[in-house]
PDB file of C-alpha atoms in Angstrom:
ATOM      1  CA  ASP D  15       0.000   0.000   0.000  1.00 62.00           C
ATOM      2  CA  ALA D  16       1.805   3.134  -1.221  1.00 84.00           C
ATOM      3  CA  GLY D  17       1.945   6.021   1.170  1.00 95.00           C
ATOM      4  CA  VAL D  18       2.037   9.715   0.377  1.00 98.00           C
ATOM      5  CA  ILE D  19       4.683  10.297  -2.269  1.00 98.00           C
ATOM      6  CA  GLN D  20       6.583  13.552  -2.519  1.00 98.00           C
ATOM      7  CA  SER D  21       9.090  14.662  -5.109  1.00 97.00           C
ATOM      8  CA  PRO D  22      11.781  15.701  -5.253  1.00 98.00           C
ATOM      9  CA  ARG D  23      13.235  14.576  -1.919  1.00 97.00           C
ATOM     10  CA  HIS D  24      15.900  17.256  -2.077  1.00 97.00           C
ATOM     11  CA  GLU D  25      16.043  20.496  -4.015  1.00 97.00           C
ATOM     12  CA  VAL D  26      18.875  23.004  -4.083  1.00 97.00           C
ATOM     13  CA  THR D  27      18.439  26.111  -6.157  1.00 96.00           C
ATOM     14  CA  GLU D  28      19.478  29.740  -6.309  1.00 97.00           C
ATOM     15  CA  MET D  29      17.328  32.542  -5.043  1.00 96.00           C
ATOM     16  CA  GLY D  30      14.976  33.964  -7.614  1.00 96.00           C
ATOM     17  CA  GLN D  31      14.356  30.604  -9.258  1.00 97.00           C
ATOM     18  CA  GLU D  32      10.957  28.966  -9.415  1.00 97.00           C
ATOM     19  CA  VAL D  33      10.526  25.880  -7.263  1.00 98.00           C
ATOM     20  CA  THR D  34       7.786  23.276  -7.715  1.00 98.00           C
ATOM     21  CA  LEU D  35       7.129  20.600  -5.120  1.00 98.00           C
ATOM     22  CA  ARG D  36       4.896  17.658  -5.943  1.00 98.00           C
ATOM     23  CA  CYS D  37       2.681  15.364  -3.930  1.00 98.00           C
ATOM     24  CA  LYS D  38       0.669  12.249  -4.648  1.00 98.00           C
ATOM     25  CA  PRO D  39      -1.768  11.535  -1.806  1.00 98.00           C
ATOM     26  CA  ILE D  40      -2.992   8.111  -0.768  1.00 98.00           C
ATOM     27  CA  SER D  41      -5.737   6.888  -3.069  1.00 97.00           C
ATOM     28  CA  GLY D  42      -9.182   7.505  -1.608  1.00 96.00           C
ATOM     29  CA  HIS D  43      -8.084  10.262   0.751  1.00 96.00           C
ATOM     30  CA  ASP D  44     -10.205  13.386   0.416  1.00 94.00           C
ATOM     31  CA  TYR D  45      -8.039  15.827   2.371  1.00 94.00           C
ATOM     32  CA  LEU D  46      -4.567  17.033   1.400  1.00 96.00           C
ATOM     33  CA  PHE D  47      -2.322  19.264   3.501  1.00 96.00           C
ATOM     34  CA  TRP D  48       0.910  21.134   2.889  1.00 97.00           C
ATOM     35  CA  TYR D  49       3.154  21.878   5.895  1.00 96.00           C
ATOM     36  CA  ARG D  50       6.508  23.556   6.267  1.00 96.00           C
ATOM     37  CA  GLN D  51       8.955  22.548   9.005  1.00 96.00           C
ATOM     38  CA  THR D  52      11.833  24.657  10.334  1.00 94.00           C
ATOM     39  CA  MET D  53      13.776  24.567  13.577  1.00 90.00           C
ATOM     40  CA  MET D  54      12.594  28.030  14.506  1.00 89.00           C
ATOM     41  CA  ARG D  55       8.893  27.762  13.699  1.00 89.00           C
ATOM     42  CA  GLY D  56       8.221  24.051  13.922  1.00 90.00           C
ATOM     43  CA  LEU D  57       5.566  22.499  11.690  1.00 92.00           C
ATOM     44  CA  GLU D  58       3.396  25.148  10.056  1.00 92.00           C
ATOM     45  CA  LEU D  59       0.239  24.467   8.096  1.00 92.00           C
ATOM     46  CA  LEU D  60       0.397  26.271   4.772  1.00 95.00           C
ATOM     47  CA  ILE D  61      -2.791  25.224   2.978  1.00 95.00           C
ATOM     48  CA  TYR D  62      -5.204  22.342   2.791  1.00 94.00           C
ATOM     49  CA  PHE D  63      -7.659  20.981   0.258  1.00 95.00           C
ATOM     50  CA  ASN D  64     -10.856  18.978   0.556  1.00 94.00           C
ATOM     51  CA  ASN D  65     -11.985  17.119  -2.546  1.00 95.00           C
ATOM     52  CA  ASN D  66      -9.446  19.124  -4.576  1.00 96.00           C
ATOM     53  CA  VAL D  67     -10.841  22.476  -3.403  1.00 96.00           C
ATOM     54  CA  PRO D  68      -8.624  24.816  -1.328  1.00 95.00           C
ATOM     55  CA  ILE D  69     -10.271  25.314   2.054  1.00 92.00           C
ATOM     56  CA  ASP D  70      -7.810  27.396   4.031  1.00 90.00           C
ATOM     57  CA  ASP D  71      -4.720  29.082   2.637  1.00 92.00           C
ATOM     58  CA  SER D  72      -4.214  31.508   5.514  1.00 90.00           C
ATOM     59  CA  GLY D  73      -0.878  29.873   6.320  1.00 91.00           C
ATOM     60  CA  MET D  74       0.642  30.632   2.942  1.00 94.00           C
ATOM     61  CA  PRO D  75       3.348  33.136   3.850  1.00 88.00           C
ATOM     62  CA  GLU D  76       3.284  35.359   0.786  1.00 86.00           C
ATOM     63  CA  ASP D  77       1.942  35.720  -2.722  1.00 91.00           C
ATOM     64  CA  ARG D  78       5.128  34.050  -3.867  1.00 96.00           C
ATOM     65  CA  PHE D  79       3.598  30.776  -2.689  1.00 97.00           C
ATOM     66  CA  SER D  80       0.807  29.047  -4.593  1.00 97.00           C
ATOM     67  CA  ALA D  81      -0.713  25.581  -4.446  1.00 98.00           C
ATOM     68  CA  LYS D  82      -2.937  23.639  -6.783  1.00 97.00           C
ATOM     69  CA  MET D  83      -4.736  20.339  -6.767  1.00 98.00           C
ATOM     70  CA  PRO D  84      -5.901  19.649 -10.320  1.00 97.00           C
ATOM     71  CA  ASN D  85      -7.179  16.179  -9.455  1.00 96.00           C
ATOM     72  CA  ALA D  86      -7.528  13.785  -6.548  1.00 96.00           C
ATOM     73  CA  SER D  87      -4.134  12.192  -7.103  1.00 96.00           C
ATOM     74  CA  PHE D  88      -1.827  15.170  -7.514  1.00 97.00           C
ATOM     75  CA  SER D  89      -0.958  18.477  -5.889  1.00 98.00           C
ATOM     76  CA  THR D  90       1.799  21.042  -6.354  1.00 98.00           C
ATOM     77  CA  LEU D  91       3.263  23.755  -4.175  1.00 98.00           C
ATOM     78  CA  LYS D  92       5.056  26.446  -6.110  1.00 98.00           C
ATOM     79  CA  ILE D  93       7.375  29.204  -4.913  1.00 97.00           C
ATOM     80  CA  GLN D  94       8.171  31.975  -7.364  1.00 97.00           C
ATOM     81  CA  PRO D  95      10.523  33.711  -6.899  1.00 96.00           C
ATOM     82  CA  SER D  96      12.282  31.697  -4.193  1.00 96.00           C
ATOM     83  CA  GLU D  97      14.234  33.339  -1.346  1.00 96.00           C
ATOM     84  CA  PRO D  98      16.788  31.922   1.132  1.00 97.00           C
ATOM     85  CA  ARG D  99      14.243  32.208   3.983  1.00 96.00           C
ATOM     86  CA  ASP D 100      12.070  29.682   2.152  1.00 97.00           C
ATOM     87  CA  SER D 101      14.635  26.987   2.975  1.00 97.00           C
ATOM     88  CA  ALA D 102      12.830  24.321   4.993  1.00 97.00           C
ATOM     89  CA  VAL D 103      11.418  20.828   4.789  1.00 98.00           C
ATOM     90  CA  TYR D 104       8.022  20.805   3.094  1.00 98.00           C
ATOM     91  CA  PHE D 105       5.619  18.010   3.928  1.00 98.00           C
ATOM     92  CA  CYS D 106       2.510  16.839   2.218  1.00 98.00           C
ATOM     93  CA  ALA D 107      -0.070  14.833   4.159  1.00 96.00           C
ATOM     94  CA  SER D 108      -3.410  13.285   3.315  1.00 96.00           C
ATOM     95  CA  ARG D 109      -6.266  11.758   5.215  1.00 94.00           C
ATOM     96  CA  GLN D 110      -9.667  10.219   4.718  1.00 93.00           C
ATOM     97  CA  GLY D 111     -12.427  12.100   6.493  1.00 87.00           C
ATOM     98  CA  PHE D 112     -11.483  12.668  10.133  1.00 82.00           C
ATOM     99  CA  ARG D 113      -9.016   9.820  10.362  1.00 88.00           C
ATOM    100  CA  PRO D 114      -5.345  10.413  11.248  1.00 91.00           C
ATOM    101  CA  GLN D 115      -3.099  12.082   8.728  1.00 93.00           C
ATOM    102  CA  HIS D 116      -0.487  10.257   6.677  1.00 96.00           C
ATOM    103  CA  PHE D 117       2.663  12.161   5.847  1.00 97.00           C
ATOM    104  CA  GLY D 118       5.117  11.897   3.001  1.00 97.00           C
ATOM    105  CA  ASP D 119       8.840  11.952   3.757  1.00 96.00           C
ATOM    106  CA  GLY D 120       9.115  15.587   2.751  1.00 97.00           C
ATOM    107  CA  THR D 121      11.125  17.710   0.348  1.00 98.00           C
ATOM    108  CA  ARG D 122      14.234  19.314   1.824  1.00 98.00           C
ATOM    109  CA  LEU D 123      14.501  22.670   0.072  1.00 98.00           C
ATOM    110  CA  SER D 124      17.641  24.797   0.151  1.00 98.00           C
ATOM    111  CA  ILE D 125      17.630  28.223  -1.477  1.00 97.00           C
ATOM    112  CA  LEU D 126      21.135  29.622  -1.939  1.00 96.00           C
TER     113      LEU D 126
ATOM    114  CA  SER Z  23       0.386  29.213  14.732  1.00 46.00           C
ATOM    115  CA  GLN Z  24       1.008  26.423  17.233  1.00 49.00           C
ATOM    116  CA  GLN Z  25      -1.929  25.158  19.228  1.00 64.00           C
ATOM    117  CA  GLY Z  26      -0.020  22.550  21.205  1.00 71.00           C
ATOM    118  CA  GLU Z  27       3.170  23.090  23.149  1.00 81.00           C
ATOM    119  CA  GLU Z  28       5.219  20.068  24.176  1.00 84.00           C
ATOM    120  CA  ASP Z  29       7.330  19.862  27.281  1.00 86.00           C
ATOM    121  CA  PRO Z  30      10.190  19.161  27.664  1.00 92.00           C
ATOM    122  CA  GLN Z  31      11.792  20.232  24.401  1.00 92.00           C
ATOM    123  CA  ALA Z  32      14.389  17.490  24.765  1.00 95.00           C
ATOM    124  CA  LEU Z  33      14.643  14.346  26.866  1.00 96.00           C
ATOM    125  CA  SER Z  34      17.519  11.895  27.244  1.00 97.00           C
ATOM    126  CA  ILE Z  35      17.046   8.553  28.980  1.00 96.00           C
ATOM    127  CA  GLN Z  36      18.542   5.070  29.160  1.00 97.00           C
ATOM    128  CA  GLU Z  37      17.033   2.019  27.555  1.00 97.00           C
ATOM    129  CA  GLY Z  38      14.442   0.420  29.784  1.00 97.00           C
ATOM    130  CA  GLU Z  39      13.429   3.682  31.445  1.00 97.00           C
ATOM    131  CA  ASN Z  40      10.070   5.331  30.950  1.00 97.00           C
ATOM    132  CA  ALA Z  41       9.701   8.571  28.986  1.00 97.00           C
ATOM    133  CA  THR Z  42       6.968  11.092  29.676  1.00 97.00           C
ATOM    134  CA  MET Z  43       6.146  13.987  27.395  1.00 96.00           C
ATOM    135  CA  ASN Z  44       3.529  16.639  28.021  1.00 96.00           C
ATOM    136  CA  CYS Z  45       1.409  18.752  25.729  1.00 94.00           C
ATOM    137  CA  SER Z  46      -0.638  21.830  26.513  1.00 94.00           C
ATOM    138  CA  TYR Z  47      -3.120  23.455  24.184  1.00 91.00           C
ATOM    139  CA  LYS Z  48      -5.239  26.572  24.150  1.00 88.00           C
ATOM    140  CA  THR Z  49      -8.696  26.033  22.690  1.00 84.00           C
ATOM    141  CA  SER Z  50     -11.368  23.365  22.972  1.00 85.00           C
ATOM    142  CA  ILE Z  51     -10.723  20.241  20.948  1.00 86.00           C
ATOM    143  CA  ASN Z  52     -12.486  17.298  19.385  1.00 87.00           C
ATOM    144  CA  ASN Z  53      -9.490  15.019  19.750  1.00 89.00           C
ATOM    145  CA  LEU Z  54      -5.753  15.098  20.375  1.00 92.00           C
ATOM    146  CA  GLN Z  55      -3.248  13.004  18.477  1.00 94.00           C
ATOM    147  CA  TRP Z  56       0.392  12.070  18.993  1.00 96.00           C
ATOM    148  CA  TYR Z  57       2.824  11.591  16.128  1.00 97.00           C
ATOM    149  CA  ARG Z  58       6.431  10.415  15.915  1.00 98.00           C
ATOM    150  CA  GLN Z  59       9.051  11.682  13.494  1.00 97.00           C
ATOM    151  CA  ASN Z  60      12.280   9.816  12.892  1.00 97.00           C
ATOM    152  CA  SER Z  61      15.191  11.808  11.548  1.00 94.00           C
ATOM    153  CA  GLY Z  62      14.760  12.647   7.880  1.00 92.00           C
ATOM    154  CA  ARG Z  63      11.292  11.120   7.672  1.00 95.00           C
ATOM    155  CA  GLY Z  64       7.681  12.260   7.775  1.00 95.00           C
ATOM    156  CA  LEU Z  65       5.444  12.130  10.803  1.00 96.00           C
ATOM    157  CA  VAL Z  66       3.788   8.860  11.726  1.00 97.00           C
ATOM    158  CA  HIS Z  67       0.533   8.673  13.667  1.00 96.00           C
ATOM    159  CA  LEU Z  68       0.794   6.926  17.039  1.00 97.00           C
ATOM    160  CA  ILE Z  69      -2.448   7.342  18.925  1.00 96.00           C
ATOM    161  CA  LEU Z  70      -5.632   9.416  19.026  1.00 94.00           C
ATOM    162  CA  ILE Z  71      -7.606  10.281  22.146  1.00 95.00           C
ATOM    163  CA  ARG Z  72     -11.039  11.861  21.959  1.00 92.00           C
ATOM    164  CA  SER Z  73     -12.149  14.722  24.151  1.00 91.00           C
ATOM    165  CA  ASN Z  74     -14.506  12.462  26.128  1.00 94.00           C
ATOM    166  CA  GLU Z  75     -11.720   9.971  26.913  1.00 96.00           C
ATOM    167  CA  ARG Z  76      -9.289  10.322  29.797  1.00 97.00           C
ATOM    168  CA  GLU Z  77      -6.773   7.591  29.070  1.00 98.00           C
ATOM    169  CA  LYS Z  78      -5.820   5.355  26.194  1.00 97.00           C
ATOM    170  CA  HIS Z  79      -3.252   2.599  25.726  1.00 96.00           C
ATOM    171  CA  SER Z  80      -1.533   1.192  22.676  1.00 96.00           C
ATOM    172  CA  GLY Z  81       1.256  -1.292  23.286  1.00 97.00           C
ATOM    173  CA  ARG Z  82       3.951   0.519  25.303  1.00 97.00           C
ATOM    174  CA  LEU Z  83       2.205   3.862  24.839  1.00 98.00           C
ATOM    175  CA  ARG Z  84      -0.137   5.425  27.354  1.00 98.00           C
ATOM    176  CA  VAL Z  85      -1.851   8.730  26.667  1.00 98.00           C
ATOM    177  CA  THR Z  86      -3.850  10.786  29.124  1.00 98.00           C
ATOM    178  CA  LEU Z  87      -6.042  13.787  28.455  1.00 97.00           C
ATOM    179  CA  ASP Z  88      -7.236  16.415  30.921  1.00 96.00           C
ATOM    180  CA  THR Z  89      -9.580  18.772  29.122  1.00 94.00           C
ATOM    181  CA  SER Z  90     -10.073  20.930  32.216  1.00 95.00           C
ATOM    182  CA  LYS Z  91      -6.349  21.709  32.212  1.00 95.00           C
ATOM    183  CA  LYS Z  92      -6.078  21.573  28.424  1.00 94.00           C
ATOM    184  CA  SER Z  93      -3.191  19.144  28.681  1.00 95.00           C
ATOM    185  CA  SER Z  94      -2.154  15.673  27.597  1.00 96.00           C
ATOM    186  CA  SER Z  95       0.741  13.377  28.355  1.00 97.00           C
ATOM    187  CA  LEU Z  96       2.399  10.589  26.403  1.00 97.00           C
ATOM    188  CA  LEU Z  97       4.157   7.862  28.372  1.00 98.00           C
ATOM    189  CA  ILE Z  98       6.462   5.398  26.639  1.00 98.00           C
ATOM    190  CA  THR Z  99       7.264   2.502  28.934  1.00 98.00           C
ATOM    191  CA  ALA Z 100      10.396   0.358  28.806  1.00 97.00           C
ATOM    192  CA  SER Z 101      11.967   2.562  26.164  1.00 97.00           C
ATOM    193  CA  ARG Z 102      14.221   1.208  23.432  1.00 97.00           C
ATOM    194  CA  ALA Z 103      16.907   2.814  21.308  1.00 97.00           C
ATOM    195  CA  ALA Z 104      14.463   2.605  18.390  1.00 97.00           C
ATOM    196  CA  ASP Z 105      12.155   5.010  20.235  1.00 97.00           C
ATOM    197  CA  THR Z 106      14.670   7.784  19.575  1.00 98.00           C
ATOM    198  CA  ALA Z 107      12.687  10.346  17.593  1.00 98.00           C
ATOM    199  CA  SER Z 108      10.748  13.584  17.907  1.00 97.00           C
ATOM    200  CA  TYR Z 109       7.234  13.371  19.276  1.00 97.00           C
ATOM    201  CA  PHE Z 110       4.490  15.839  18.433  1.00 95.00           C
ATOM    202  CA  CYS Z 111       1.041  16.425  19.762  1.00 94.00           C
ATOM    203  CA  ALA Z 112      -1.623  17.721  17.388  1.00 92.00           C
ATOM    204  CA  THR Z 113      -5.062  19.038  18.109  1.00 89.00           C
ATOM    205  CA  ASP Z 114      -8.209  18.768  16.078  1.00 82.00           C
ATOM    206  CA  ALA Z 115     -10.613  21.601  16.830  1.00 68.00           C
ATOM    207  CA  GLY Z 116     -13.475  19.484  15.627  1.00 58.00           C
ATOM    208  CA  GLN Z 117     -15.172  21.612  13.031  1.00 61.00           C
ATOM    209  CA  ALA Z 118     -15.733  19.813   9.779  1.00 52.00           C
ATOM    210  CA  GLY Z 119     -12.751  20.302   7.531  1.00 54.00           C
ATOM    211  CA  THR Z 120     -10.273  21.723  10.039  1.00 73.00           C
ATOM    212  CA  ALA Z 121      -6.629  20.704   9.888  1.00 79.00           C
ATOM    213  CA  LEU Z 122      -4.434  19.437  12.683  1.00 85.00           C
ATOM    214  CA  ILE Z 123      -2.278  22.025  14.395  1.00 84.00           C
ATOM    215  CA  PHE Z 124       1.039  20.692  15.658  1.00 88.00           C
ATOM    216  CA  GLY Z 125       3.278  21.687  18.530  1.00 86.00           C
ATOM    217  CA  LYS Z 126       7.062  22.028  18.194  1.00 88.00           C
ATOM    218  CA  GLY Z 127       7.715  18.577  19.539  1.00 92.00           C
ATOM    219  CA  THR Z 128       9.838  16.799  22.123  1.00 95.00           C
ATOM    220  CA  THR Z 129      13.097  15.254  20.975  1.00 96.00           C
ATOM    221  CA  LEU Z 130      13.653  11.941  22.749  1.00 97.00           C
ATOM    222  CA  SER Z 131      17.046  10.269  22.835  1.00 97.00           C
ATOM    223  CA  VAL Z 132      17.263   6.736  24.203  1.00 97.00           C
ATOM    224  CA  SER Z 133      20.744   5.417  24.740  1.00 96.00           C
ATOM    225  CA  SER Z 134      21.682   1.771  25.131  1.00 90.00           C
TER     226      SER Z 134
END
C-alpha cells in the first residue's frame, strides 16, 4: 500500500528561481495538507484541500507561494521567486475524512 | 500558529526507562493526536484520544487527556533505542474540515 509520495526529496536552487514541489496523496483520501517545518517555527500548516478544493490558505506566507490540486491524485506547491528564507522541509499529508493524517517523507529545500 | 506546546523540548534517557512527554493546548478540541518523526522522515501517527476519553493505551504507549487543564501526556514505557525520535502532539478543533495544528515537539534520545 503506497503512502504519500513527494518529489523531489531534495532540491537546491538559487534565489529567484521557481521551485515546484509535488505530492501524490494516498488513493481515496479526500483531504490534502501542505506543511513547512523549520527549527525556529516548527511544523506550520500552509494550505489544505478537501476534494481538490482549497479550504484554508491563511498559512501561505506570501503571494510568492501558490498551491494547486488539479485532481484527486496530484498536488503542487510552487514558490516563485524563491528566497533563502524559504529553505525548509516541506511536507505533504493526506487523510480520509477525520481519520489520522499520513505524511510523506518531505522535500528538503535549500535556497542559496 | 502552534496550538499545542510540548514539554520538555528534549529528553535523554537510558534504555528500559520510561519517557513522559507533556502537551498543553489553548482552545477546545475534538481530539488530540500524537505523532512520531524519525530523523529525515515524515510524521507517523501513534495514537488518538477523543475529548470524552481520559486515558488510552496502545502497546507501550499510554496517553492521558485532561480537558479541564487543556493538557495531555504521552508515556512510553520500557523505552528502546528505536524510540529515539521527535514526538508531536496535534489538536483537532473538531469543526468539519479543520486541519491538525502541531506543537514544536519533544526530541527523545534513548541510549543503550
